[in-house]
Coordinates of C-alpha atoms in Angstrom, one line a residue:
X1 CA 39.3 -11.8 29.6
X2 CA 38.4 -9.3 31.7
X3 CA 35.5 -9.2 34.5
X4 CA 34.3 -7.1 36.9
X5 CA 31.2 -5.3 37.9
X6 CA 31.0 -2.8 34.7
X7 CA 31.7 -5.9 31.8
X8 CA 33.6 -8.6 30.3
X9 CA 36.0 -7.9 27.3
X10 CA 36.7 -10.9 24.3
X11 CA 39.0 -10.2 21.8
X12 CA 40.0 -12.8 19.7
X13 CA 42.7 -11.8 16.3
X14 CA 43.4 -14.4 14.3
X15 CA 43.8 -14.8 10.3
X16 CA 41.2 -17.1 8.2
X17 CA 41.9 -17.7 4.5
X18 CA 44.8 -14.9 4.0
X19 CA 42.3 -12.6 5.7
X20 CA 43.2 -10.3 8.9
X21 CA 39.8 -11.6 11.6
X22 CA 38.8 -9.8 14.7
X23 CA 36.1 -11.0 16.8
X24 CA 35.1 -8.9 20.2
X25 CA 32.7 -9.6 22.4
X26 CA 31.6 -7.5 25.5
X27 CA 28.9 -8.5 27.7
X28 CA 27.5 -5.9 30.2
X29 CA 26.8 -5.5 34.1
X30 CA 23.7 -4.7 32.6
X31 CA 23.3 -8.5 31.0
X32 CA 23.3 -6.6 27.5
X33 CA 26.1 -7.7 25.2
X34 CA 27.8 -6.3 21.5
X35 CA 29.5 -8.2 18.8
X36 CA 31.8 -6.6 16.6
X37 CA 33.2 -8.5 13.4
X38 CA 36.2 -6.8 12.0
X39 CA 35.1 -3.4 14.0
X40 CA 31.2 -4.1 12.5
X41 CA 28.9 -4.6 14.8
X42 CA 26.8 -7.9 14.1
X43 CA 24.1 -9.9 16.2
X44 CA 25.2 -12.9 18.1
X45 CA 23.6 -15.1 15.2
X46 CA 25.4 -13.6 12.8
X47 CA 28.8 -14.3 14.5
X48 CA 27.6 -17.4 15.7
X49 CA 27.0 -18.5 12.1
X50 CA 30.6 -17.0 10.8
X51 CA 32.6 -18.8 13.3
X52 CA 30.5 -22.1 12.7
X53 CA 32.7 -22.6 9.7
X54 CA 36.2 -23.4 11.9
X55 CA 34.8 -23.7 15.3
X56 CA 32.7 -26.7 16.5
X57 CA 31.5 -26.0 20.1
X58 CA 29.8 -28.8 22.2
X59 CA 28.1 -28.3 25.2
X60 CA 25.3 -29.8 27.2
X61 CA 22.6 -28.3 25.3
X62 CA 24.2 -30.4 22.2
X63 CA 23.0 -33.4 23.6
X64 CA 19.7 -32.3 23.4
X65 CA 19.9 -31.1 20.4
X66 CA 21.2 -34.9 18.9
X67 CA 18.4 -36.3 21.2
X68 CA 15.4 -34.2 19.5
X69 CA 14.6 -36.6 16.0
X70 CA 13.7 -33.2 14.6
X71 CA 17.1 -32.7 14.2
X72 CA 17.9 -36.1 12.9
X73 CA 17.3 -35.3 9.6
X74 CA 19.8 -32.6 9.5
X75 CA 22.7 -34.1 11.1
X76 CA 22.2 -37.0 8.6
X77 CA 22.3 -34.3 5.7
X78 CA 25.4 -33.1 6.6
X79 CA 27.3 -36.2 6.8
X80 CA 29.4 -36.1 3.2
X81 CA 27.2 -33.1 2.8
X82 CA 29.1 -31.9 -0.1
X83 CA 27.8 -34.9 -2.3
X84 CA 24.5 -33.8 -1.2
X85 CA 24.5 -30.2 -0.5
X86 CA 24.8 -29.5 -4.5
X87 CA 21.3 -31.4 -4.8
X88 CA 19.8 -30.1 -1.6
X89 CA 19.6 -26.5 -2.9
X90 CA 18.1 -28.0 -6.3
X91 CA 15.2 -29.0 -4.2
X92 CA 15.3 -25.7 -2.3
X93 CA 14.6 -24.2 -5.7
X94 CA 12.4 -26.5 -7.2
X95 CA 10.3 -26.1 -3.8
X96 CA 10.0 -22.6 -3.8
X97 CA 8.9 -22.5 -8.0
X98 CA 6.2 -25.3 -6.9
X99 CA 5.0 -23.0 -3.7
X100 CA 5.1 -20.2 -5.8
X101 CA 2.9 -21.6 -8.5
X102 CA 0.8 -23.4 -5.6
X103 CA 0.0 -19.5 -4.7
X104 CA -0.9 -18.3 -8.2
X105 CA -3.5 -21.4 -8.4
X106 CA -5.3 -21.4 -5.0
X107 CA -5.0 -17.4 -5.2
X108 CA -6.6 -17.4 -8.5
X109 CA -9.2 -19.7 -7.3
X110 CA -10.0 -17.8 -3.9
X111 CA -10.2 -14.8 -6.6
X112 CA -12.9 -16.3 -8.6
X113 CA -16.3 -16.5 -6.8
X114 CA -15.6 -12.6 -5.6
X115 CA -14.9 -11.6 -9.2
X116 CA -17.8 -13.4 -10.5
X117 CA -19.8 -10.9 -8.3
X118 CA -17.6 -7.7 -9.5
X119 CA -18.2 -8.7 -13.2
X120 CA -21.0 -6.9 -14.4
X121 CA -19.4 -3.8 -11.8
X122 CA -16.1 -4.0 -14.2
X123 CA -17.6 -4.7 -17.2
X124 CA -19.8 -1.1 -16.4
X125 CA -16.7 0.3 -15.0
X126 CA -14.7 -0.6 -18.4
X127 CA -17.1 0.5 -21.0
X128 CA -17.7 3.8 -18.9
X129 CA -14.1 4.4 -19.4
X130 CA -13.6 2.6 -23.0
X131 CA -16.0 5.4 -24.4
X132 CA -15.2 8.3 -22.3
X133 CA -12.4 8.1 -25.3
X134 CA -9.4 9.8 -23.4
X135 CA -5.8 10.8 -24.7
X136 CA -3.3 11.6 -22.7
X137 CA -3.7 15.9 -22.6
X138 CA -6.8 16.4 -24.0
X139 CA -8.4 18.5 -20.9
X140 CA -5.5 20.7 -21.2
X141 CA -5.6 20.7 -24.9
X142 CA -9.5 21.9 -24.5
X143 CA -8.7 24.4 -21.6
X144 CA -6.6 26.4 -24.2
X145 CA -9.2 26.1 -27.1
X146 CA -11.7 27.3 -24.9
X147 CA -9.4 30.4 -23.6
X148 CA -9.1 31.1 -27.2
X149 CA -12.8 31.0 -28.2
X150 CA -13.4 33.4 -25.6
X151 CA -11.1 35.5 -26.1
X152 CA -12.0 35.2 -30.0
X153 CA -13.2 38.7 -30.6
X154 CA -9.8 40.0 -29.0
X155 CA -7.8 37.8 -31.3
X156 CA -9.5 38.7 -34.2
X157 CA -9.2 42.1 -34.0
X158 CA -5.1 42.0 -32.7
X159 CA -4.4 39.4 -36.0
X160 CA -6.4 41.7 -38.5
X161 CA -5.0 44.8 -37.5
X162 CA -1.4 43.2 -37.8
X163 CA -2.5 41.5 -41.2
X164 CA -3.5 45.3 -42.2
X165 CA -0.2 46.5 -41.2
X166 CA 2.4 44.4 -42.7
X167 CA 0.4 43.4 -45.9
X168 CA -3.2 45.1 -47.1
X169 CA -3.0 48.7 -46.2
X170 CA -1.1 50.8 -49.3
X171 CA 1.5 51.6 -46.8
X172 CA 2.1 48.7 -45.2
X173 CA 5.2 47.4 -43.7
X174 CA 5.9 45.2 -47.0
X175 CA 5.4 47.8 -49.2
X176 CA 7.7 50.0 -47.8
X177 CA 10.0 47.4 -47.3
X178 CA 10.3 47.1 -50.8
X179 CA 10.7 50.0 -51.8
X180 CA 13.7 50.3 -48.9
X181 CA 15.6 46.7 -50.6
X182 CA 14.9 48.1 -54.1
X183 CA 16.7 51.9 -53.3
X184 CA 19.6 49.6 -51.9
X185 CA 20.2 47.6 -54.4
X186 CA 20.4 50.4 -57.2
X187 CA 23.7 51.5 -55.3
X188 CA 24.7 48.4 -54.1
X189 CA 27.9 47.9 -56.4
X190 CA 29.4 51.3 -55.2
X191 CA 30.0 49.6 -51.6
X192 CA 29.8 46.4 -49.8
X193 CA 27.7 47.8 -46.9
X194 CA 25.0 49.2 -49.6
X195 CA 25.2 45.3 -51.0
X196 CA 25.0 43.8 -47.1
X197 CA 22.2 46.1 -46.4
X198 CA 20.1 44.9 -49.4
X199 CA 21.0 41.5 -48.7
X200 CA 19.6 41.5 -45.3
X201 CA 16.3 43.4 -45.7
X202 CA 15.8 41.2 -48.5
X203 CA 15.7 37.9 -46.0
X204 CA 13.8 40.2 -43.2
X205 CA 11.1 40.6 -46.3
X206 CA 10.8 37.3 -46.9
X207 CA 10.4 36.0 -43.2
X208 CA 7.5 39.2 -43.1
X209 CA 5.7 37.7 -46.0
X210 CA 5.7 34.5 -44.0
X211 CA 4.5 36.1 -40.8
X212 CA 1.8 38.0 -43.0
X213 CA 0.6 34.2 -44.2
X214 CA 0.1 32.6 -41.2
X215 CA -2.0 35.4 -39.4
X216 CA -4.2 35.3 -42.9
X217 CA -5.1 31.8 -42.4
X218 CA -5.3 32.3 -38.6
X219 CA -8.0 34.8 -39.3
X220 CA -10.0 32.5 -41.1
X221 CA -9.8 30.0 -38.3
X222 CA -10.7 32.5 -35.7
X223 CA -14.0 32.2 -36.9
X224 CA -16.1 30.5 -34.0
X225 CA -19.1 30.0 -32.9
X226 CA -21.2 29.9 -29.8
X227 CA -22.1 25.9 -30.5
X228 CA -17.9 25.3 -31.2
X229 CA -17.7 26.8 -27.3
X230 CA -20.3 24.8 -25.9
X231 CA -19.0 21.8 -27.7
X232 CA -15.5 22.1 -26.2
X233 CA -16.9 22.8 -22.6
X234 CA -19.4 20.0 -22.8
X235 CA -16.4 17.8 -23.3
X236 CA -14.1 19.2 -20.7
X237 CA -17.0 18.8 -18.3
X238 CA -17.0 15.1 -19.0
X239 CA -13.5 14.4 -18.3
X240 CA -13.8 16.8 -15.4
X241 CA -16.6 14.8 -13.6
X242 CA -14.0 11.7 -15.0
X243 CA -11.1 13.1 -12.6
X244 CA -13.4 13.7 -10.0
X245 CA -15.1 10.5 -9.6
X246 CA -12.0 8.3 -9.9
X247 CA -9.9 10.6 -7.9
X248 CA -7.2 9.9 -10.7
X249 CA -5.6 11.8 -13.9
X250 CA -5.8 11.6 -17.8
X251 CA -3.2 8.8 -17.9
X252 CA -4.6 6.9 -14.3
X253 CA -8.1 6.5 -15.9
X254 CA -6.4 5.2 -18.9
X255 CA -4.5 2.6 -17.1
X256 CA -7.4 1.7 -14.3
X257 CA -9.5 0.9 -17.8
X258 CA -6.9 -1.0 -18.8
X259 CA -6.7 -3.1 -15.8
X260 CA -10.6 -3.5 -15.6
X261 CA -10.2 -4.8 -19.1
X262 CA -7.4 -7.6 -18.1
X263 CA -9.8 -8.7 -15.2
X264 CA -12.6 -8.9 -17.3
X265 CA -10.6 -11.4 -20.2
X266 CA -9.4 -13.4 -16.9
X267 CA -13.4 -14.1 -15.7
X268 CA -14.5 -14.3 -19.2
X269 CA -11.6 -17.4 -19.2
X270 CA -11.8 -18.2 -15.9
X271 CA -12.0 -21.8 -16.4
X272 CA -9.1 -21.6 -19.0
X273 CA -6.5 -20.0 -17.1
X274 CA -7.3 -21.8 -13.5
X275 CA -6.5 -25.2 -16.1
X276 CA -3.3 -23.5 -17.4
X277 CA -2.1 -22.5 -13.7
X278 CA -2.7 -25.9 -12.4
X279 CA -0.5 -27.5 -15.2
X280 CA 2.0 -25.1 -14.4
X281 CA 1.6 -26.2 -10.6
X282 CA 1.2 -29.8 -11.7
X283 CA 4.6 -29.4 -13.8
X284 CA 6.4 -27.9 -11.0
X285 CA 5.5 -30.2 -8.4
X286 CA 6.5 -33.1 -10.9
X287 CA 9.8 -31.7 -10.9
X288 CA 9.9 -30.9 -7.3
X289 CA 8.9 -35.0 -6.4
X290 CA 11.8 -36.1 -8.9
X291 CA 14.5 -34.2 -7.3
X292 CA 12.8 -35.5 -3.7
X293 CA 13.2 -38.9 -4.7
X294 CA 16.8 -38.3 -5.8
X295 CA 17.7 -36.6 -2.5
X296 CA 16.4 -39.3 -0.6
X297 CA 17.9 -41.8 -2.4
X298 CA 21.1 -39.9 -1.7
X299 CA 20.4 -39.5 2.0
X300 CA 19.6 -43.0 2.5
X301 CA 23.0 -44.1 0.9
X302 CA 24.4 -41.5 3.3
X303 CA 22.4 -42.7 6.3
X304 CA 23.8 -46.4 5.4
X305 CA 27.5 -45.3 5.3
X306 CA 26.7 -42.8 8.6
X307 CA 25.2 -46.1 10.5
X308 CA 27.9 -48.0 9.5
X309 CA 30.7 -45.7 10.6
X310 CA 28.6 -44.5 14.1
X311 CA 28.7 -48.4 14.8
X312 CA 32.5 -48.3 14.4
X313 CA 33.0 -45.0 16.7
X314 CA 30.7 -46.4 19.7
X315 CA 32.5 -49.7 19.5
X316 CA 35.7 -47.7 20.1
X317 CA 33.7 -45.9 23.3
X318 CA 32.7 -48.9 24.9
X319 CA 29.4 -49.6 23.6
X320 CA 31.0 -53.1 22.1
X321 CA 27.3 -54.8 21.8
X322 CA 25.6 -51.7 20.9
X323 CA 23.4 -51.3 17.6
X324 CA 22.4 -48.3 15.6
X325 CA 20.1 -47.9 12.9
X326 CA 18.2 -44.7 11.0
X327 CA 14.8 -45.4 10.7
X328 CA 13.2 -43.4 7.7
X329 CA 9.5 -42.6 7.2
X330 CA 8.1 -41.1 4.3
X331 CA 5.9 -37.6 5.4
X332 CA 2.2 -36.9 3.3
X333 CA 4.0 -33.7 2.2
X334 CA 7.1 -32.6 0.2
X335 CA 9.3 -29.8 1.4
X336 CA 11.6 -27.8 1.0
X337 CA 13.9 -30.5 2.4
X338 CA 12.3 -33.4 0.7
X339 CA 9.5 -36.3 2.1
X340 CA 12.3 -38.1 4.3
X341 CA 11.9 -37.8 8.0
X342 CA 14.6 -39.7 10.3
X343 CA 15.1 -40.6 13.8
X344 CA 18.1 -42.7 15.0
X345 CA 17.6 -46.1 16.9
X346 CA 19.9 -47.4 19.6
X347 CA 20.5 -50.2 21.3
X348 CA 23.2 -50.7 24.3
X349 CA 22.8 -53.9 25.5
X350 CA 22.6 -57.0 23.9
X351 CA 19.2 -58.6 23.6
X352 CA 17.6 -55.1 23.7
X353 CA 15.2 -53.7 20.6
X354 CA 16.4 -50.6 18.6
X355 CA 14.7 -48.0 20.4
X356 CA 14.6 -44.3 19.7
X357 CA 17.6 -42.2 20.5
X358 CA 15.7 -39.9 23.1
X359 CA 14.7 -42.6 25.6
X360 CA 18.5 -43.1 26.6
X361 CA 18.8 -42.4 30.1
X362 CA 22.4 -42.4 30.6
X363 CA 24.1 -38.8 30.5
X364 CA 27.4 -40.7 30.3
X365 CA 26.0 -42.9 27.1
X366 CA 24.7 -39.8 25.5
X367 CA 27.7 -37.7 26.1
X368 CA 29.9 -40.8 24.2
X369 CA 27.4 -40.8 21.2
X370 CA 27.6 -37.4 21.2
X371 CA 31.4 -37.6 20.9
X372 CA 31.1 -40.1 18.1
X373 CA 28.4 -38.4 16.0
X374 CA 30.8 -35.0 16.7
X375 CA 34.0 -37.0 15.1
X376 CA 32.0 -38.3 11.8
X377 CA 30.4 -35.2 11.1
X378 CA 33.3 -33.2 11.5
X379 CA 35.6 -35.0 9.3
X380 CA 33.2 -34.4 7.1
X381 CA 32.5 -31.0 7.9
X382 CA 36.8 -30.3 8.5
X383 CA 36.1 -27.8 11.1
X384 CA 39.7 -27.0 12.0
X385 CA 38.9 -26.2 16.1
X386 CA 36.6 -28.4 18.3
X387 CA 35.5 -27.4 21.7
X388 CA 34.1 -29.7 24.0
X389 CA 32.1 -28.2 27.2
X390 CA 31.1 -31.0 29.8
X391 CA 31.8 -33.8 27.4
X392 CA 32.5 -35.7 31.3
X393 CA 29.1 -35.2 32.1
X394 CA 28.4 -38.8 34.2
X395 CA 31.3 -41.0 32.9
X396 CA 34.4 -41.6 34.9
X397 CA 36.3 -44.8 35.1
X398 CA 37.1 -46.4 32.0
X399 CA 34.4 -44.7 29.8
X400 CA 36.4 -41.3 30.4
X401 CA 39.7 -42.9 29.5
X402 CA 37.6 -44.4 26.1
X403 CA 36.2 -41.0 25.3
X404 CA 40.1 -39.4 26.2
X405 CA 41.3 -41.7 23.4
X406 CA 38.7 -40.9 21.2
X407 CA 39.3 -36.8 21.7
X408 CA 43.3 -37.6 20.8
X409 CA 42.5 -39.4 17.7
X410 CA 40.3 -36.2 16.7
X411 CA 43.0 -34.2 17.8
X412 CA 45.2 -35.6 15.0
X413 CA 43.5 -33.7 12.3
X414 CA 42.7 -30.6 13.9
X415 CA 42.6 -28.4 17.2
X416 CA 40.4 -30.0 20.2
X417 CA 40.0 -28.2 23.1
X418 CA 38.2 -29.4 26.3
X419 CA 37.4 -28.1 29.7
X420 CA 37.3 -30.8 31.9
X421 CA 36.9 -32.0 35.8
X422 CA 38.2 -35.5 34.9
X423 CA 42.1 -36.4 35.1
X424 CA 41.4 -39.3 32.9
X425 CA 40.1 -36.8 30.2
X426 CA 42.8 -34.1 31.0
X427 CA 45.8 -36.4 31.2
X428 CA 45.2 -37.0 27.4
X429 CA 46.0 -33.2 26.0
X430 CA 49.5 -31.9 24.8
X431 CA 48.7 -28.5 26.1
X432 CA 47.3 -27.7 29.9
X433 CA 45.8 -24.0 30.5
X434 CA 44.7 -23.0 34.0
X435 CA 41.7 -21.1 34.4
X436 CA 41.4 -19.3 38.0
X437 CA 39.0 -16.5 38.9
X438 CA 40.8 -14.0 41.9
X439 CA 39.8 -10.9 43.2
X440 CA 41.9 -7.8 42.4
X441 CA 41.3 -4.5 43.9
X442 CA 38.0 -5.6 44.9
X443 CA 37.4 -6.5 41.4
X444 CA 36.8 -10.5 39.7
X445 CA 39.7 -10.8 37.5
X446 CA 39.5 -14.1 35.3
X447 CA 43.3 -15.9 34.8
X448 CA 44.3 -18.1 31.8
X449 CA 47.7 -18.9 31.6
X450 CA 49.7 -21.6 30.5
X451 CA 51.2 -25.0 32.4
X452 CA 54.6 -26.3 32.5
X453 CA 54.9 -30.0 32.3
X454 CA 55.6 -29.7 36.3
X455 CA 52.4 -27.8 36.7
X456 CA 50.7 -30.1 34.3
X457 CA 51.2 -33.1 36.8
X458 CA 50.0 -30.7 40.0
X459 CA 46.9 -30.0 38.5
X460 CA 46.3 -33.7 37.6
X461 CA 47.5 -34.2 40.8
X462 CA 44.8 -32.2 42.6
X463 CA 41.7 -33.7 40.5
X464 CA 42.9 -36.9 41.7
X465 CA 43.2 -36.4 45.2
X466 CA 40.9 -33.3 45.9
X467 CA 42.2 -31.1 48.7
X468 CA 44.7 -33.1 50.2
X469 CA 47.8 -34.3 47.5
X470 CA 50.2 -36.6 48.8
X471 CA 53.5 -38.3 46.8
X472 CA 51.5 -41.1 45.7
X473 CA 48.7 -39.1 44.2
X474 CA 51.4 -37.2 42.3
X475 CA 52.6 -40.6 41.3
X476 CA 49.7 -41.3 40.0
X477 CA 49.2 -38.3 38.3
X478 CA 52.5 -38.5 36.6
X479 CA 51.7 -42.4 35.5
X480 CA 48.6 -41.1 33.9
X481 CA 50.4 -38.2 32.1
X482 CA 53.1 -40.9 30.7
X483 CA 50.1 -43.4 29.8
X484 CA 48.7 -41.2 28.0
X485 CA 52.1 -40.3 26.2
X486 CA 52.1 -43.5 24.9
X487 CA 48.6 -44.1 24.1
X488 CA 49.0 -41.1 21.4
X489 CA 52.0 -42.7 20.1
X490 CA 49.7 -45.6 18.4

């Protein structure tokens, strides 16, 4: 860690899962920060949500967060959440068919008194277009037709003369032609070439002939008259005016009738498909309340075995006559994580109601139940590294040494680390760090480092006695330190 007036530098390198992971943070003089994942840069949520999966971090704000009953329901859920997470996303998806099918139907119905009013404008609209009669290239079809008709005359007189020329005339091409292949093929067996030559001309004759054919019956056709042009223009002018008023082609009119059409057959059943999208809604919702009574059958097994074990943790934190319970209310509404709505009831003394989680007043109590909801949950969650900010918030005495106990029997199973102010608390780890802030060339330089065993005591020795440390403080220090040696033996 490195501070100063520019920025501070994070770097953590560590491996999860056979995998090579790189985490950097860097906050800025400016109060700006980047996150980098593996090099990538990534928002704080995003890395706060990756590193959620093997690091647990309590801080102060956590005890608001158990104290809020909105929450309830989710720190319930993911207590043996993986009998229950399997289910949970069932209802997810059974939610979001019903909310989608919910849409269609009150969508359909908002539709239906505003196309009620459009009907007799589509029904105009469709049979405007249903007997305009279009096919997809029919205005350029007629823009060629009509540049033949008037160019007719032209035409004519080009495909007569070449008729003339290769067939009718006595000379014509053909004729010739023939008489060329016949002149060949009298001296054709005196050389190859003389055959070749024949051979060809012959085919060329043929494909002529051919050619001759088709501008014979094209000069037949070429025959048009003045109402065959004002025909074709009339009808180009309608699909013109067509284009023009719906701003669209050929192929867009086509499909816009086509969609007119499919709004009229939904008003014309209107009543029809509004009962068809409410059975679909109906159906899904059935589904939907099914799985919701399944999941909350679930949770309430889970909330049973969660009271149960919470009852066992605060017992072992000093709360010996305390009593908790989940109370669960049923809301007018399904979700997308069910009916079931929670809030957790305490009571600390004996003789006292159950009363709701948020009214405790004691930071110390809150911080303990925090410490025990923070142990069930995350053997359940096996988050491999804890941290716990301020868990000493307003204990001391013997509640600190409870919750110290509590912290090394968490420590069995994976990594805890706390940063504490309280030697009861601190006396309990197996590993001290020192964390000092000194100023280096006029710069804030933060320290970590590592205590010997010697150290370890000193440190202890100096939250014990504040400024002044005299040999019995550091007796007393080192009694703790071998206390709690052979508390974590047990």
């Amino acid at each position: 860690v490195r501070t100063g007036t520019a920025k501070a530098r994070i770097q953590i390198a560590g491996t999860l899962e056979g995998e090579d992971v790189i985490i950097v943070r860097e906050l800025m003089a400016s109060g700006k920060s980047i996150s980098k994942l593996n090099g990538e840069m990534v928002t704080l949520a995003q890395l706060r949500k990756f590193c959620s999966t093997f690091v647990d971090i309590h801080g102060q704000y956590d005890n608001q967060v158990i104290l809020d009953p909105q929450n309830h329901l989710e720190i319930t859920d993911r207590y043996r959440h993986k009998e229950l997470s399997g289910e949970l996303d069932t209802l997810h998806d059974l939610y979001q068919q019903y909310s989608e099918r919910k849409k269609s139907y009150n969508s359909l119905r908002s539709e239906e008194a505003e196309a009620l009013r459009q009907q007799d404008f589509y029904r105009f609209e469709s049979d405007y277009i249903r007997n305009l009669n279009l096919y997809d290239g029919e205005d350029d079809e007629l823009k060629e037709q009509l540049e033949l008709m008037k160019n007719s005359e032209k035409i004519y007189s080009a495909v007569n003369g070449a008729y003339d020329n290769l067939y009718e005339k006595d000379e014509s091409v053909l004729s010739g032609l023939r008489k060329a292949i016949d002149g060949l093929q009298t001296i054709a067996s005196l050389s190859e070439d003389f055959e070749s030559f024949a051979q060809t001309l012959d085919e060329n004759y043929y494909s002529i002939v051919d050619i001759s054919d088709a501008l014979r019956d094209m000069r037949s056709s070429l025959n048009y008259s003045d109402a065959d042009i004002d025909r074709a223009s009339e009808r180009l002018s309608i699909i013109e005016d067509a284009k023009r008023k719906y701003r669209m082609s050929i192929p867009e009119i086509i499909a816009y009738g086509e969609e007119l059409a499919g709004k009229l057959n939904i008003i014309d059943n209107f009543d029809a498909e509004i009962e068809q999208r409410r059975k679909d809604m109906d159906e899904a919702y059935a589904r939907l309340e099914k799985q919701a009574d399944r999941v909350s059958d679930l949770r309430k097994k889970n909330g049973e075995q969660l009271t149960q074990a919470l009852t066992r943790e605060l017992k072992d934190l000093a709360f010996a006559n305390s009593e908790f319970a989940i109370h669960t209310t049923r809301l007018p509404e399904i979700g997308p994580n069910g009916y079931d709505a929670m809030e957790y009831m305490i009571s600390t003394n004996p003789g006292e109601p159950l009363r709701p989680l948020s009214r405790i007043a004691s930071g110390g109590e809150i911080s303990r139940i925090m410490l025990a909801f923070k142990h069930i949950i995350g053997d359940n969650d096996s988050v491999e590294t804890m941290i716990f900010d301020e868990i000493d918030v307003g204990i001391s005495g013997r509640t600190a040494q409870k919750v110290s106990e509590k912290m090394a029997v968490i420590a069995r199973s994976r990594q805890v680390i706390c940063i504490t102010h309280l030697a009861q608390i601190a006396s309990m780890a197996d590993t001290h760090f020192c964390i000092e802030k000194k100023i280096v060339d006029q710069e804030a330089k933060t320290f970590i480092r590592r205590l010997s065993d010697e150290e370890s005591i000193e440190e202890l020795a100096r939250i014990l006695g504040g400024a002044e440390i005299t040999a019995t403080v550091r007796q007393s220090a080192r009694e703790m330190k071998e206390l709690a040696v052979c508390t974590k033996k047990y």
